XYZ file of C-alpha atoms in Angstrom:
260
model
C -1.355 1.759 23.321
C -3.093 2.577 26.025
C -6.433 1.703 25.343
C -6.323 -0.919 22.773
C -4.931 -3.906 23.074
C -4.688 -4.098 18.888
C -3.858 -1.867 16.498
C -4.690 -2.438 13.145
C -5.914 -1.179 10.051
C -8.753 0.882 11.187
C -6.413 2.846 13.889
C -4.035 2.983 11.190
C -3.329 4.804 7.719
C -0.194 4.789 6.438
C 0.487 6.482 3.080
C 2.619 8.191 0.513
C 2.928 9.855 -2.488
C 5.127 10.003 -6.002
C 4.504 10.042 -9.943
C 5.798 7.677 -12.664
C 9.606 8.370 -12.387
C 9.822 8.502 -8.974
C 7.756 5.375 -8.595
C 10.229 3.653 -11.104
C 13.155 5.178 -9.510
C 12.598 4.113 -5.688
C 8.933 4.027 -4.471
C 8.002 0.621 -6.325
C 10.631 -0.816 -3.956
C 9.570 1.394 -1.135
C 5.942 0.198 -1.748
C 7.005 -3.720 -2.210
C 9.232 -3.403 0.764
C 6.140 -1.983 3.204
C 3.941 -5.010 1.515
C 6.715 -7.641 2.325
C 7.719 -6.381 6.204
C 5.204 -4.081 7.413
C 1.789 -6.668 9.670
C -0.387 -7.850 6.766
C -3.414 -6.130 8.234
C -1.928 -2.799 7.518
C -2.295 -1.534 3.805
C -1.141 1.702 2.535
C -2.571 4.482 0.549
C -0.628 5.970 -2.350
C -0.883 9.442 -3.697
C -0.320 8.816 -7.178
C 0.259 12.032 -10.255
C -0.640 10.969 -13.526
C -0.239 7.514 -13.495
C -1.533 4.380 -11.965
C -0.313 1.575 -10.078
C -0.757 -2.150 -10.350
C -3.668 -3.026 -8.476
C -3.008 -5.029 -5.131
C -5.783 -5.797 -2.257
C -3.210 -3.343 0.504
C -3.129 -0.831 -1.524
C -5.289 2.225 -2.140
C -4.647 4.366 -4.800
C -5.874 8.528 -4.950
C -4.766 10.627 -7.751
C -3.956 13.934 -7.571
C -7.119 15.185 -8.632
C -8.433 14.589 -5.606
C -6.396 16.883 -3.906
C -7.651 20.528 -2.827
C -8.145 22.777 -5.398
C -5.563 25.041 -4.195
C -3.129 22.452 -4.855
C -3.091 23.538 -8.839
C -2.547 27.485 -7.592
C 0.050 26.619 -5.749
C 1.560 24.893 -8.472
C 1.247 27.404 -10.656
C 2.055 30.631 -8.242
C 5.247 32.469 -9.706
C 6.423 33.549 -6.448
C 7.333 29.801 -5.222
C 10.340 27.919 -6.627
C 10.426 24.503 -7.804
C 11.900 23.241 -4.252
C 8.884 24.620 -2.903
C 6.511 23.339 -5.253
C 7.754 19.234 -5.218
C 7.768 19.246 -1.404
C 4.186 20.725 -1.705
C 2.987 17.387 -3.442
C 3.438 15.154 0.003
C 1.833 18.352 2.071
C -0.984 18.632 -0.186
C -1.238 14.511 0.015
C -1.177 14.386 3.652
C -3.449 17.405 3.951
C -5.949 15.792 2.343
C -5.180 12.061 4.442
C -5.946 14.475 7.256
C -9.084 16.099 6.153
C -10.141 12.723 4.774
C -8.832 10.068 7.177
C -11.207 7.513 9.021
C -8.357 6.033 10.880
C -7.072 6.804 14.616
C -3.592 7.543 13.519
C -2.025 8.539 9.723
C 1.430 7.563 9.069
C 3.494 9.118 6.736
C 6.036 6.860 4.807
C 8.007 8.551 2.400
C 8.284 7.026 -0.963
C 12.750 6.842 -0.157
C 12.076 4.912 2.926
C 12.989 1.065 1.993
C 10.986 -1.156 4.931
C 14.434 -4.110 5.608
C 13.087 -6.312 7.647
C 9.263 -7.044 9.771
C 8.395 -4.335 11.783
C 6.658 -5.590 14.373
C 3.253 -3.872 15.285
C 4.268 -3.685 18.813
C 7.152 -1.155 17.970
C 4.328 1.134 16.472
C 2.497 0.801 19.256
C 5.347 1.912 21.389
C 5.989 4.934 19.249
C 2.399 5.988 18.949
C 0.910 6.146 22.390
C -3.074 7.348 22.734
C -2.124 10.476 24.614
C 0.964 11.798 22.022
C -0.341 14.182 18.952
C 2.494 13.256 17.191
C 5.315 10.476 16.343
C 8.270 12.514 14.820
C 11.887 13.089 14.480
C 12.946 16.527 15.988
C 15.653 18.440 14.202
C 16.400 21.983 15.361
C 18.743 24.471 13.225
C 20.392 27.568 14.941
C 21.446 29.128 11.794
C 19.535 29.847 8.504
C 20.097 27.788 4.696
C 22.911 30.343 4.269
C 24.498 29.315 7.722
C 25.395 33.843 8.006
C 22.110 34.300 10.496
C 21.125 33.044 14.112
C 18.088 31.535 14.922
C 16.082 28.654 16.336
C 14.046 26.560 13.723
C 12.136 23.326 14.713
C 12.765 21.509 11.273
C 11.147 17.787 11.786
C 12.712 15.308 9.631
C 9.449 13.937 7.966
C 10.947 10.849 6.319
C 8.257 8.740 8.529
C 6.206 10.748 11.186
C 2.837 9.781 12.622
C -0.508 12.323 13.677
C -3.348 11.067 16.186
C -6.268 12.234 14.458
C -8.510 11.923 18.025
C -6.025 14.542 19.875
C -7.660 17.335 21.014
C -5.037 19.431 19.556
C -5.569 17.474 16.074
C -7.469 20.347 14.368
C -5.486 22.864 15.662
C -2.374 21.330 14.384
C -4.252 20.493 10.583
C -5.944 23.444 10.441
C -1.930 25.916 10.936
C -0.759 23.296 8.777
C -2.816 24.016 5.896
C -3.077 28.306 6.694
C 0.470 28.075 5.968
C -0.268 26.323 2.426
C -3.441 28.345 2.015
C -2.130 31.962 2.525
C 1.572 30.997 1.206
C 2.310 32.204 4.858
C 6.232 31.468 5.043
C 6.626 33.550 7.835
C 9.447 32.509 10.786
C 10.384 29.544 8.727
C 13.940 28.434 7.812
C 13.020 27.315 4.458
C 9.026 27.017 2.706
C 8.940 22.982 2.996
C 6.694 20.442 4.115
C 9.050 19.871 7.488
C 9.465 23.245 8.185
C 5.691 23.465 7.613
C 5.404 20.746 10.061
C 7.109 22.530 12.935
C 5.818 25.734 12.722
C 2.357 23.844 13.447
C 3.613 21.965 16.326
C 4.640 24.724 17.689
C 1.247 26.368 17.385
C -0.132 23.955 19.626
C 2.778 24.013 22.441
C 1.115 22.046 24.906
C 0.601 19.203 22.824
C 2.664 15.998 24.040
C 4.282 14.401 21.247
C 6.820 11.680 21.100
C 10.309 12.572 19.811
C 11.979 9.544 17.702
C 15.123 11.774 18.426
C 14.347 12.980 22.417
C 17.378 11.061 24.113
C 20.706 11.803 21.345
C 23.764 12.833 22.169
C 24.073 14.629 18.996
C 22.219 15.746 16.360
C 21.952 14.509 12.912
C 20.878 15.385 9.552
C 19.133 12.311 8.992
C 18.475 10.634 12.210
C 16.194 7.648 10.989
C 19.209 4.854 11.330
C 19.928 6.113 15.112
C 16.232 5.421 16.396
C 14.300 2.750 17.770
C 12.984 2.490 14.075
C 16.457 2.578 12.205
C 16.802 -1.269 12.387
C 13.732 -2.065 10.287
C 13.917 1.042 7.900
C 16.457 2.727 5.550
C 15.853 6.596 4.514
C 17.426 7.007 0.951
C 16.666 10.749 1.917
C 20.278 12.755 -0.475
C 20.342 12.604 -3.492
C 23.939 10.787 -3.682
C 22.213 7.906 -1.574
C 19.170 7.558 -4.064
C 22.309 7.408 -6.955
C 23.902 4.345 -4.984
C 20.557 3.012 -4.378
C 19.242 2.649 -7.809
C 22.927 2.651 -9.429
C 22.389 5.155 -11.546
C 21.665 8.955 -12.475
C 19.149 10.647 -10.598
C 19.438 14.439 -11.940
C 15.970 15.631 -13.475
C 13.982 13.409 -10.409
C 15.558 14.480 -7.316
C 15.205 18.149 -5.629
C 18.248 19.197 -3.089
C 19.108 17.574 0.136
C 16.457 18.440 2.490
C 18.183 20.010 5.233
């Protein structure tokens, strides 16, 4: 980074979220894997629903109480499916690691990601530089869910993205973030998730410089993760079938739809 010569765990938050089953299913793994291979003066913040983790010194633990209020509503709201409603639980976690946050930059891991090997602090510095507002994987779709309408969607894959909280665009960026959770605004976006979420406020701050995991491919992908400078030290166990082979077993009842 430009202006430190260090980053550690006061420029950095890196969290997550799950409950009990999905804990058991992948994100005690996830959460041993970050401990093992992620620099020891990192720890990470869990978002936890109704249960409680095993204490450990690198880990922070905030229920879901502590969420916003509105949190519950949305929950609750008829008009929102249950798609909807489980990707809200890691927007309402990292809207409140961004209303909350003391550190420089908050890293979202999701609780699928499985951390394979040391990931050396001076690749995150190379990925989050002082003058980006974001660290992200840019996925556009030209057609709709349905594939039968044209248009141009900036869907992030949000498997691991980064924000720089000290960017003067920061609060711009949190605050369309959260409108769109607030007023249930799904206007312009290709489906009511947390990514889509995510683009629709980059793209309320256009000027914003941000650093695309996914700027120089050839092609696009679905789940680009494994084809960045990142895919070496971290696995995305992002479909449902890859969850299945990952745990060896059936994962109907804990997993929502492919993402895409």
């Amino acid at each position: 980074m430009e202006s430190h010569e260090k980053m550690d765990n006061k420029m950095i938050q890196v969290i997550t979220s799950f409950n009990q089953l999905y804990y058991d299913l992948i994100g005690r793994d996830s959460v041993d894997s970050f401990l093992e291979h992620w620099p020891k003066d990192l720890s990470l913040t869990c978002y936890v629903e109704g249960f409680q983790m095993p204490s450990n010194a690198r880990i922070t633990q905030i229920d879901f109480s502590q969420l916003d209020p509105d949190y519950a509503q949305y929950q609750l709201d008829p008009s929102l499916n249950q798609s909807m409603k489980k990707f809200a639980k890691k927007a309402y976690s990292f809207m409140h690691a961004m209303h909350h946050s003391q550190a420089e930059w908050i890293v979202w891991l999701d609780a699928d990601v499985i951390t394979v090997q040391p990931l050396p602090i001076q690749l995150l510095q190379r990925v989050m530089q002082s003058g980006d507002l974001a660290m992200y994987m840019g996925v556009t779709y030209y057609t709709d869910k349905s594939g039968t309408i044209a248009g141009n969607w900036l869907v992030p894959e949000t498997g691991v993205f980064a924000v720089n909280t000290q960017h003067e665009d920061f609060a711009a960026f949190r605050a369309e973030y959260c409108r769109r959770y607030h007023d249930r605004d799904q206007n312009d976006l290709r489906r009511y998730y947390d990514n889509d979420v995510f683009g629709a406020a980059l793209l309320a701050v256009p000027d914003a410089s941000i650093f695309d995991l996914c700027a120089n491919f050839k092609k696009s992908y679905k789940t680009p993760l494994r084809h960045t400078i990142l895919g070496d030290h971290l696995i995305h166990y992002k479909a449902k079938h890859s969850k299945a082979e990952y745990v060896q077993g059936d994962v109907d009842g804990i997993c929502v739809p492919d993402n895409d």
